[in-house]
Short mmCIF file of C-alpha atoms in Angstrom, two decimals:
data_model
loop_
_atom_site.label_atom_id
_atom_site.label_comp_id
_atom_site.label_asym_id
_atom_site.label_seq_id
_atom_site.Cartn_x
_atom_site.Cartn_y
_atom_site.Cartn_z
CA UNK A 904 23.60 -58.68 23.87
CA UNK A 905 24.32 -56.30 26.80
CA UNK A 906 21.70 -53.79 27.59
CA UNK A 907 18.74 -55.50 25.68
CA UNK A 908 15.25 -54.88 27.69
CA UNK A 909 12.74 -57.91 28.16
CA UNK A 910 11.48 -58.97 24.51
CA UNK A 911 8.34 -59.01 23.14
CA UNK A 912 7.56 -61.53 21.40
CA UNK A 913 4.94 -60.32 19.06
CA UNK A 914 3.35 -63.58 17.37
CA UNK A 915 2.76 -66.62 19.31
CA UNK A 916 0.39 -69.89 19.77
CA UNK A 917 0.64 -70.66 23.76
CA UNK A 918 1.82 -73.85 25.20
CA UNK A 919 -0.17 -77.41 25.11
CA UNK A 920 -1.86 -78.36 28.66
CA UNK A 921 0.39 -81.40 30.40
CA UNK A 922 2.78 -83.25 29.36
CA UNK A 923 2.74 -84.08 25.69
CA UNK A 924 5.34 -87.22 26.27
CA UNK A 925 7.66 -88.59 23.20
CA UNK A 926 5.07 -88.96 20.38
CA UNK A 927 3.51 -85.75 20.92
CA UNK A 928 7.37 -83.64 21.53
CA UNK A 929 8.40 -85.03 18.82
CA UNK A 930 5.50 -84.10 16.57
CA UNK A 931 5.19 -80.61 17.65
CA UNK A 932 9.00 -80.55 17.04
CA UNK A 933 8.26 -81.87 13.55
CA UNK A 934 6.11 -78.99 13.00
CA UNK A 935 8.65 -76.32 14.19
CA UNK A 936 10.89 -77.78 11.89
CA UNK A 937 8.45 -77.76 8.80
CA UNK A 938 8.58 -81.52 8.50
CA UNK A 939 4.76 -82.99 7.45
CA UNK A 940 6.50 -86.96 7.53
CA UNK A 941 8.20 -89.05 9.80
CA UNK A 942 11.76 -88.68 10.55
CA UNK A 943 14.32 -91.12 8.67
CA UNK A 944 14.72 -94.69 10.07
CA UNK A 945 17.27 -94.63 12.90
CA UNK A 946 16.94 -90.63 13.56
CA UNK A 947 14.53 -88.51 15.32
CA UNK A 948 13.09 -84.94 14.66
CA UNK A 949 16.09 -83.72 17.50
CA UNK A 950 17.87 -84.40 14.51
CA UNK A 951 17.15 -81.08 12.70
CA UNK A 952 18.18 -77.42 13.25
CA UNK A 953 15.31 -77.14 15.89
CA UNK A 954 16.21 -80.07 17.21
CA UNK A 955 19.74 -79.24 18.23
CA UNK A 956 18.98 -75.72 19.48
CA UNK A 957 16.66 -77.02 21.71
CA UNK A 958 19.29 -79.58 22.89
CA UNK A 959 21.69 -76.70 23.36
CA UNK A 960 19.90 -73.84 25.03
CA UNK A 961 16.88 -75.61 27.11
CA UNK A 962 18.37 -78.22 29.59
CA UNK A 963 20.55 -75.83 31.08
CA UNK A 964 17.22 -73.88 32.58
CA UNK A 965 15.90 -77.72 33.63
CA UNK A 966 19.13 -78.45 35.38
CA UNK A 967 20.93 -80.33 33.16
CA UNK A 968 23.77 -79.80 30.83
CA UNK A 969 23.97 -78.80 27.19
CA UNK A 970 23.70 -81.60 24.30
CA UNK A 971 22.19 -84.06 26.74
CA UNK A 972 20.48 -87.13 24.85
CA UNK A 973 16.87 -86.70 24.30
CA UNK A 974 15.77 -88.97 26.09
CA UNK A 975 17.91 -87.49 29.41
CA UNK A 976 16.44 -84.50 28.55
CA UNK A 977 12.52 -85.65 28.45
CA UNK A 978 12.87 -88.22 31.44
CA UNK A 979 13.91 -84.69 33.40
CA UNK A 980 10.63 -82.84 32.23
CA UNK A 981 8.52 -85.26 32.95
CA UNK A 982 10.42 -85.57 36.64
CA UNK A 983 10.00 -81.98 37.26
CA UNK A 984 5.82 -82.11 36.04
CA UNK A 985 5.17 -79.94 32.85
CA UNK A 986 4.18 -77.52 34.23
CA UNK A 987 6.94 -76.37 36.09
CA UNK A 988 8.90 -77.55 33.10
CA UNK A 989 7.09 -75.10 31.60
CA UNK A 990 7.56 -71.97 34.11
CA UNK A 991 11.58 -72.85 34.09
CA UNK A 992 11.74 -72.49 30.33
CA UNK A 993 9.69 -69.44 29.87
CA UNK A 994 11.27 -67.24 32.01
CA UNK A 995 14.55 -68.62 30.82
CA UNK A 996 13.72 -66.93 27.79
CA UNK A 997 14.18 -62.93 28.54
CA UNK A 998 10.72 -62.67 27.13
CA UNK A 999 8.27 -59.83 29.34
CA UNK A 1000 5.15 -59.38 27.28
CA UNK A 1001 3.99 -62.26 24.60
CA UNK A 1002 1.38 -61.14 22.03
CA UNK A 1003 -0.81 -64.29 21.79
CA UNK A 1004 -3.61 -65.87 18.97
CA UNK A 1005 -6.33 -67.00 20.90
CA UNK A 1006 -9.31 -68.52 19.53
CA UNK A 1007 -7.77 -72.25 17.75
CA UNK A 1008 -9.22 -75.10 18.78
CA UNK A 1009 -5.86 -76.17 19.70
CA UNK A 1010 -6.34 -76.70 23.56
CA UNK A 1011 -3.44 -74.58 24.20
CA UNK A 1012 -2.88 -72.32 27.29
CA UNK A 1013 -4.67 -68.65 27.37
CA UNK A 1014 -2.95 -65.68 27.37
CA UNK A 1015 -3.17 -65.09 31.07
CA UNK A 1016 -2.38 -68.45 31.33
CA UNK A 1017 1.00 -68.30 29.74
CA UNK A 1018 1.55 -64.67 31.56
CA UNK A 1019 1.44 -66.63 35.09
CA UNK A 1020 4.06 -69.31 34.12
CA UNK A 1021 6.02 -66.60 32.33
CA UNK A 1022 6.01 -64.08 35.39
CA UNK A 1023 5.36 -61.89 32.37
CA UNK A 1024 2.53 -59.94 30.18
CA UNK A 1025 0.09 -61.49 28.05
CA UNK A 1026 -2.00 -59.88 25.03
CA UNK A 1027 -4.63 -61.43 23.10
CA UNK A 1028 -4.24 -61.45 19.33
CA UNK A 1029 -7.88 -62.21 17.89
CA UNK A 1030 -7.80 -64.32 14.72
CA UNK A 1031 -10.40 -63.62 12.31
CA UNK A 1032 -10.92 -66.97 10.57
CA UNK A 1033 -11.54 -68.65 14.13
CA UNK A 1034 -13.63 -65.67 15.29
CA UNK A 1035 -15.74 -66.58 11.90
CA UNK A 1036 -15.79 -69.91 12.46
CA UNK A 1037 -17.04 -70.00 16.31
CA UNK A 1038 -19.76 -68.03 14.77
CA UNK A 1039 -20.55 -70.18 11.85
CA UNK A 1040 -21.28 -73.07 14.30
CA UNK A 1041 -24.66 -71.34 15.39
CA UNK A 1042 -25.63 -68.60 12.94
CA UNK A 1043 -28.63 -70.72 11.57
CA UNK A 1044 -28.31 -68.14 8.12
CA UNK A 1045 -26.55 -66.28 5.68
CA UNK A 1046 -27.70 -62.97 6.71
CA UNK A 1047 -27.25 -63.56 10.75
CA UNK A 1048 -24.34 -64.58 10.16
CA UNK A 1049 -22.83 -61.75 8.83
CA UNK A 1050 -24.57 -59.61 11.11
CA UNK A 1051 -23.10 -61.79 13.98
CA UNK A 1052 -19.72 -60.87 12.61
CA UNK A 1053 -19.93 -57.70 12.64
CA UNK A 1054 -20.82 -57.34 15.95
CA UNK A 1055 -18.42 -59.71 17.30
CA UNK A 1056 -15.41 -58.08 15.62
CA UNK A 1057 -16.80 -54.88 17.29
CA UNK A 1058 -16.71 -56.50 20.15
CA UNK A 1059 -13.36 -58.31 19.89
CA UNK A 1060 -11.93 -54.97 18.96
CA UNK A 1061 -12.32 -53.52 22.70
CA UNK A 1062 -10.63 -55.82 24.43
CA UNK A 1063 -8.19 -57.17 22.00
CA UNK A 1064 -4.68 -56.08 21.34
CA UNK A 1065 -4.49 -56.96 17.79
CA UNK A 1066 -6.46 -58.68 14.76
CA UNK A 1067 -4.78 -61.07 13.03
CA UNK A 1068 -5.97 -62.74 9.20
CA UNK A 1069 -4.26 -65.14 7.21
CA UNK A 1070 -4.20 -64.03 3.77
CA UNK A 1071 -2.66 -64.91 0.37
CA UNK A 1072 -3.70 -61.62 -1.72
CA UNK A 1073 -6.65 -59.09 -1.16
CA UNK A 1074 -8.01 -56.57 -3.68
CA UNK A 1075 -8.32 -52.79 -3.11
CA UNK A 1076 -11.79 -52.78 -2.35
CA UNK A 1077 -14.28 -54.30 -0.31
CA UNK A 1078 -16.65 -56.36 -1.34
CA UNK A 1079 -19.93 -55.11 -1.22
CA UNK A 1080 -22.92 -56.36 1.06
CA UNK A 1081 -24.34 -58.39 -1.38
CA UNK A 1082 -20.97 -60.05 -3.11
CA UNK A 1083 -20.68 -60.85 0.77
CA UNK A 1084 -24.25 -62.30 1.89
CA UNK A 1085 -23.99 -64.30 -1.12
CA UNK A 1086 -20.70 -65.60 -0.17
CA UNK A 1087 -21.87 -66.67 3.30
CA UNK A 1088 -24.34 -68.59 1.69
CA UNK A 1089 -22.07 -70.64 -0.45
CA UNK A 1090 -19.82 -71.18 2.44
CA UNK A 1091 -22.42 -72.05 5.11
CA UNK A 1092 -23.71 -74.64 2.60
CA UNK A 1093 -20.92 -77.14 2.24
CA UNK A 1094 -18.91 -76.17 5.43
CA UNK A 1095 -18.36 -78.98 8.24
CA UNK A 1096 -18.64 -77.70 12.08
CA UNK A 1097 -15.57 -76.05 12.80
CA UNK A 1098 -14.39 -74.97 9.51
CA UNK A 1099 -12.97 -71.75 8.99
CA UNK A 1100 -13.35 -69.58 6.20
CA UNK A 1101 -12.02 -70.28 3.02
CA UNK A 1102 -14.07 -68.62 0.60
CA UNK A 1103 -12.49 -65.65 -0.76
CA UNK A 1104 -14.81 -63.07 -0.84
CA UNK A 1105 -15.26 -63.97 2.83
CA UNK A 1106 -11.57 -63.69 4.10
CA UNK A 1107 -11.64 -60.11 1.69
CA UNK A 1108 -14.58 -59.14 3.66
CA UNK A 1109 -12.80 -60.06 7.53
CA UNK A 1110 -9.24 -58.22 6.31
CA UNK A 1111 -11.39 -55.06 5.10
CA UNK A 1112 -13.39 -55.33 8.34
CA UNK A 1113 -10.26 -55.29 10.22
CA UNK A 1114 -9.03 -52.25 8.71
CA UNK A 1115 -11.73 -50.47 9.46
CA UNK A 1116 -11.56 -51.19 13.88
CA UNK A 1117 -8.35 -48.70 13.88
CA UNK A 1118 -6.28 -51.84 15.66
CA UNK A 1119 -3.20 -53.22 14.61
CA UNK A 1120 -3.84 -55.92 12.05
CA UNK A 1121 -1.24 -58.94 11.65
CA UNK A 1122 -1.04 -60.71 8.08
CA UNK A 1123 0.22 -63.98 7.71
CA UNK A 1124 1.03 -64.26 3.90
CA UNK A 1125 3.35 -66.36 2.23
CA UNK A 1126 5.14 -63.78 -0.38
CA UNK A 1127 4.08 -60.41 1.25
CA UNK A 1128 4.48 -59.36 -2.45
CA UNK A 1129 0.66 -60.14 -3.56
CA UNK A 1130 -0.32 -57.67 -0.64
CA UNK A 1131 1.35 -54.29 -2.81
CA UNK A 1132 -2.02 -53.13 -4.07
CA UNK A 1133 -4.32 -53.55 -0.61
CA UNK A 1134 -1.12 -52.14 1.14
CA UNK A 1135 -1.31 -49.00 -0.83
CA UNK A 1136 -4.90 -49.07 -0.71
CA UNK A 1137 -4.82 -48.80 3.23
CA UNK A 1138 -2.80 -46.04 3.41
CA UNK A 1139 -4.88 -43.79 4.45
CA UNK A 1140 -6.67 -45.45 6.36
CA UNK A 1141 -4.15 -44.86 10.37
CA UNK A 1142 -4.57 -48.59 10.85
CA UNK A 1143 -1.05 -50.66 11.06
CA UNK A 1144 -0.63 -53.73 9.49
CA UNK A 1145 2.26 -55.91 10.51
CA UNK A 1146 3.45 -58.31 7.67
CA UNK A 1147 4.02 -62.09 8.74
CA UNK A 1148 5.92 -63.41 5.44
CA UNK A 1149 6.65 -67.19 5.03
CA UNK A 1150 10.39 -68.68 4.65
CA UNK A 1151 12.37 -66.99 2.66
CA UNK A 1152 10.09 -63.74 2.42
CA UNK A 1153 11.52 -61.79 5.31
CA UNK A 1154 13.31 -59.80 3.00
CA UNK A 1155 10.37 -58.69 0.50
CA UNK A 1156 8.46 -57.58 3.86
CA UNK A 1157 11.33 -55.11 4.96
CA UNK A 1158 11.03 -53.91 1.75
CA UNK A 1159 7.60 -53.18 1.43
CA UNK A 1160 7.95 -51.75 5.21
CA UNK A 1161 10.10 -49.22 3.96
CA UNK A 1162 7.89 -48.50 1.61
CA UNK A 1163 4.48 -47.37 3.08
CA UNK A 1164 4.23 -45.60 6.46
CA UNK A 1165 1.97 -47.68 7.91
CA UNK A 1166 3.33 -51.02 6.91
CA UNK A 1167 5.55 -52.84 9.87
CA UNK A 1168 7.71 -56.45 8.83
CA UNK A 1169 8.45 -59.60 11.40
CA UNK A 1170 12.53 -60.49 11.36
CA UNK A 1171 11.64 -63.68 13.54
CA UNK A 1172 14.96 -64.91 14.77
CA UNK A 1173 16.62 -64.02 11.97
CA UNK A 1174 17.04 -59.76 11.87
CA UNK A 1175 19.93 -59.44 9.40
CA UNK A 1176 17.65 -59.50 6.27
CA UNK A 1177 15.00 -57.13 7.46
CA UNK A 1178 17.86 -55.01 9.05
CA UNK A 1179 19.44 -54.40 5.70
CA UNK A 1180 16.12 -53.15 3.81
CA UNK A 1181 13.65 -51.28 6.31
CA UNK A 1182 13.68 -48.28 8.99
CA UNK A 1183 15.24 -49.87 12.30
CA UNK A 1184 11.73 -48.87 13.69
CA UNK A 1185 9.56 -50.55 11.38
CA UNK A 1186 10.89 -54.17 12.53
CA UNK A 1187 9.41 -56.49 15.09
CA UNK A 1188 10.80 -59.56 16.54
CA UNK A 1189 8.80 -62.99 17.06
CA UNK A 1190 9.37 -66.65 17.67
CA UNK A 1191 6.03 -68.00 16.29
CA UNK A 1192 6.23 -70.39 19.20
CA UNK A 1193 3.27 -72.77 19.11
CA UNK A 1194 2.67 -76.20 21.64
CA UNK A 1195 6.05 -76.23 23.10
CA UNK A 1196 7.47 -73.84 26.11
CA UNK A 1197 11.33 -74.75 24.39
CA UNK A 1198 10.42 -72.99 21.00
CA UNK A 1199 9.59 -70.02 22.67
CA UNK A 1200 13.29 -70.51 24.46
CA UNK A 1201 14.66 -71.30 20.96
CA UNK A 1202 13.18 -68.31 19.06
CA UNK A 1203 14.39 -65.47 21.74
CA UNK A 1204 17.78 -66.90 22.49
CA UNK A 1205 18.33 -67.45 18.02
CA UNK A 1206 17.22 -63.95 18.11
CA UNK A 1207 19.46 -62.32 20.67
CA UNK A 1208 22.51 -64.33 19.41
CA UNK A 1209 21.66 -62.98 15.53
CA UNK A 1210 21.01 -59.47 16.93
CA UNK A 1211 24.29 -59.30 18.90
CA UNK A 1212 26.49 -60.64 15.85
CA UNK A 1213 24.94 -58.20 12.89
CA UNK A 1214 25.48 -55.13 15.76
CA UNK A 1215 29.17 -56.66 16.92
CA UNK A 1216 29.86 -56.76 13.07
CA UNK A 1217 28.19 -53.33 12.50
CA UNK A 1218 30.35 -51.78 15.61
CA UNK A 1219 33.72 -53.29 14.51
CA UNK A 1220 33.00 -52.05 10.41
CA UNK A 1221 32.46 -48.72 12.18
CA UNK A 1222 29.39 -48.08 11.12
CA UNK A 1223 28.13 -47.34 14.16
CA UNK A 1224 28.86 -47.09 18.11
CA UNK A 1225 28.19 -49.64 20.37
CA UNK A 1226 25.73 -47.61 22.40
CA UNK A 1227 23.89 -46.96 19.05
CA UNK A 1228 23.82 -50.78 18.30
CA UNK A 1229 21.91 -51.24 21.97
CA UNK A 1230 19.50 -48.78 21.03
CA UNK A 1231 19.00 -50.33 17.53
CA UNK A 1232 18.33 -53.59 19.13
CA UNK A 1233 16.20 -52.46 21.49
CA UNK A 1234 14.08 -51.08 19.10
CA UNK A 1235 13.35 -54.40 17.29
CA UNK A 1236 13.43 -56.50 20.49
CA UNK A 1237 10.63 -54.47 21.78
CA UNK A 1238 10.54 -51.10 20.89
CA UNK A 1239 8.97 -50.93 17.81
CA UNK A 1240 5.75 -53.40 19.24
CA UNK A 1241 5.30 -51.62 22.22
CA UNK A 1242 4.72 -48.25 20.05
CA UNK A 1243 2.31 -50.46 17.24
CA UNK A 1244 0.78 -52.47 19.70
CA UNK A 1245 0.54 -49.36 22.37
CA UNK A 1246 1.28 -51.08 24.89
CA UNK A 1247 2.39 -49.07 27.22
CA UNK A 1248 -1.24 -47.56 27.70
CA UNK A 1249 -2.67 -51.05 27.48
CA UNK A 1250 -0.51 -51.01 30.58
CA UNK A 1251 -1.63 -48.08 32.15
#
């Protein structure tokens, strides 16, 4: 679409270091494409939706032409070294500032590392459950380890964009100091060394903690639905929370944006759903790009090419002028994150 400024892509994983040859692009690929088995005898995971927009938008930016055969296509990444690979495709991707987790043991690039091969702007998304976890691994009790927590989400919360918990459903209270230390305990007793939590009371006690640094707080949740009561809850509270809903949820997070002031919804690549429910200025666009430099090429470009035909259809139904539907874009391309994320003084 004409007139768009650079994206931000507002949920991401970073790229993996070298070159993750067949097995390992395929696999990541798997993921993208929500497979958890092998591909059926006599295809390949290029044989899926992900599969063929990669084939159509990335070989073009390594020099070769759309719809090449895979193996064409990885025979020229490996030729060009992945890390240049990797530089081509980013900033193929009219994405300026990524909002990055940091913190999984994934062995994937940093946020200033992605920023260089980008030629872009990098923010660092803390995740709470890896946060606790790191810490877990040498808090020698129940008690220093919450203490430790608290002072390392204090500290996190300077230099960190965002907070970001994974959560199915929260109650409208936190729990108490003692619900808590108790908790810990039971947790610290049966985990393994880099476990993160899943105790309950704990990930209550990491969301509420959250709240309470005055950052923006992303929540990964399945059906954003379960969230209604800690949304309301939190309204009073001036912290944003930005809802991450699973497949097929997109829909029931507009909704619940337009509902509560604070409350902001992820369209990923797909706006039309979240466009049709929520303020234009309460939607944020991500590709949820993890391992890969081509899903992040795959997100933005399925983004733009969604955005452009809702606002072609929108200008030709007359419901609004074209200059309107470039502002309305804008506004979810970046807009919107660079008011919750305030990023423009992170800037300055």
């Amino acid at each position: 679409m004409d007139g768009l400024p650079p994206l931000i892509d507002q949920h991401s994983h970073g790229m993996v270091h070298g070159e993750p040859g067949l097995g390992g692009f395929e696999t990541h690929l798997a993921a993208a494409a929500g497979a958890t088995g092998p591909a059926p005898p006599g295809t390949s995971f290029f044989d899926t939706r992900a599969g063929l927009a990669v084939r159509r938008w990335c070989p073009p930016l390594l020099g070769l032409e759309p719809f090449c055969a895979p193996v064409h296509y990885l025979a020229r990444r490996r030729e060009l070294g992945a890390y240049r690979a990797g530089q081509l495709l980013l900033r193929g991707t009219g994405i300026g500032t990524f909002l990055m987790e940091s913190g999984a043991p994934d062995r994937l690039t940093s946020p200033a590392e992605l920023a260089r091969a980008a030629e872009g702007r990098a923010h660092e998304v803390v995740r709470l459950e890896a946060l606790a976890g790191r810490l877990a691994d040498t808090s020698g009790s129940a008690g220093s380890f919450v203490a430790d927590l608290a002072g390392a989400l204090h500290a996190a919360a300077r230099s960190a964009t965002a907070l970001a918990c994974a959560v199915g459903s929260c109650e409208e209270t936190p729990p108490g100091p003692p619900e808590v230390g108790r908790a810990a305990a039971r947790w610290l007793r049966t985990r393994r060394t880099g476990a993160v939590p899943d105790e309950p009371v704990l990930v209550r006690h990491l969301l509420w903690s959250a709240v309470t640094t005055g950052l923006p707080v992303q929540l990964h949740c399945g059906d954003p639905r379960r969230l209604t009561r800690f949304l309301r809850a939190t309204a009073g509270l001036r912290t944003d929370l930005v809802l991450l809903p699973g497949p097929g949820h997109h829909r029931h997070a507009a909704r619940l944006a337009a509902v509560f002031p604070h409350v902001y919804a992820d369209v990923g690549a797909r706006p039309a759903e979240g466009l049709a429910e929520a303020p234009f200025g309460k939607l944020l666009f991500s590709t949820g790009a993890r391992a890969l430099a081509e899903l992040y090429v795959v997100g933005a470009r399925s983004f733009v090419r969604a955005m452009t035909a809702v606002m072609d259809e929108w200008v030709a139904d007359g419901w609004c002028r074209r200059s309107e539907a470039r502002r309305i874009a804008a506004l979810v391309a970046a807009g919107t994150a660079r008011r919750v994320y305030r990023l423009d003084a992170a800037a300055a």
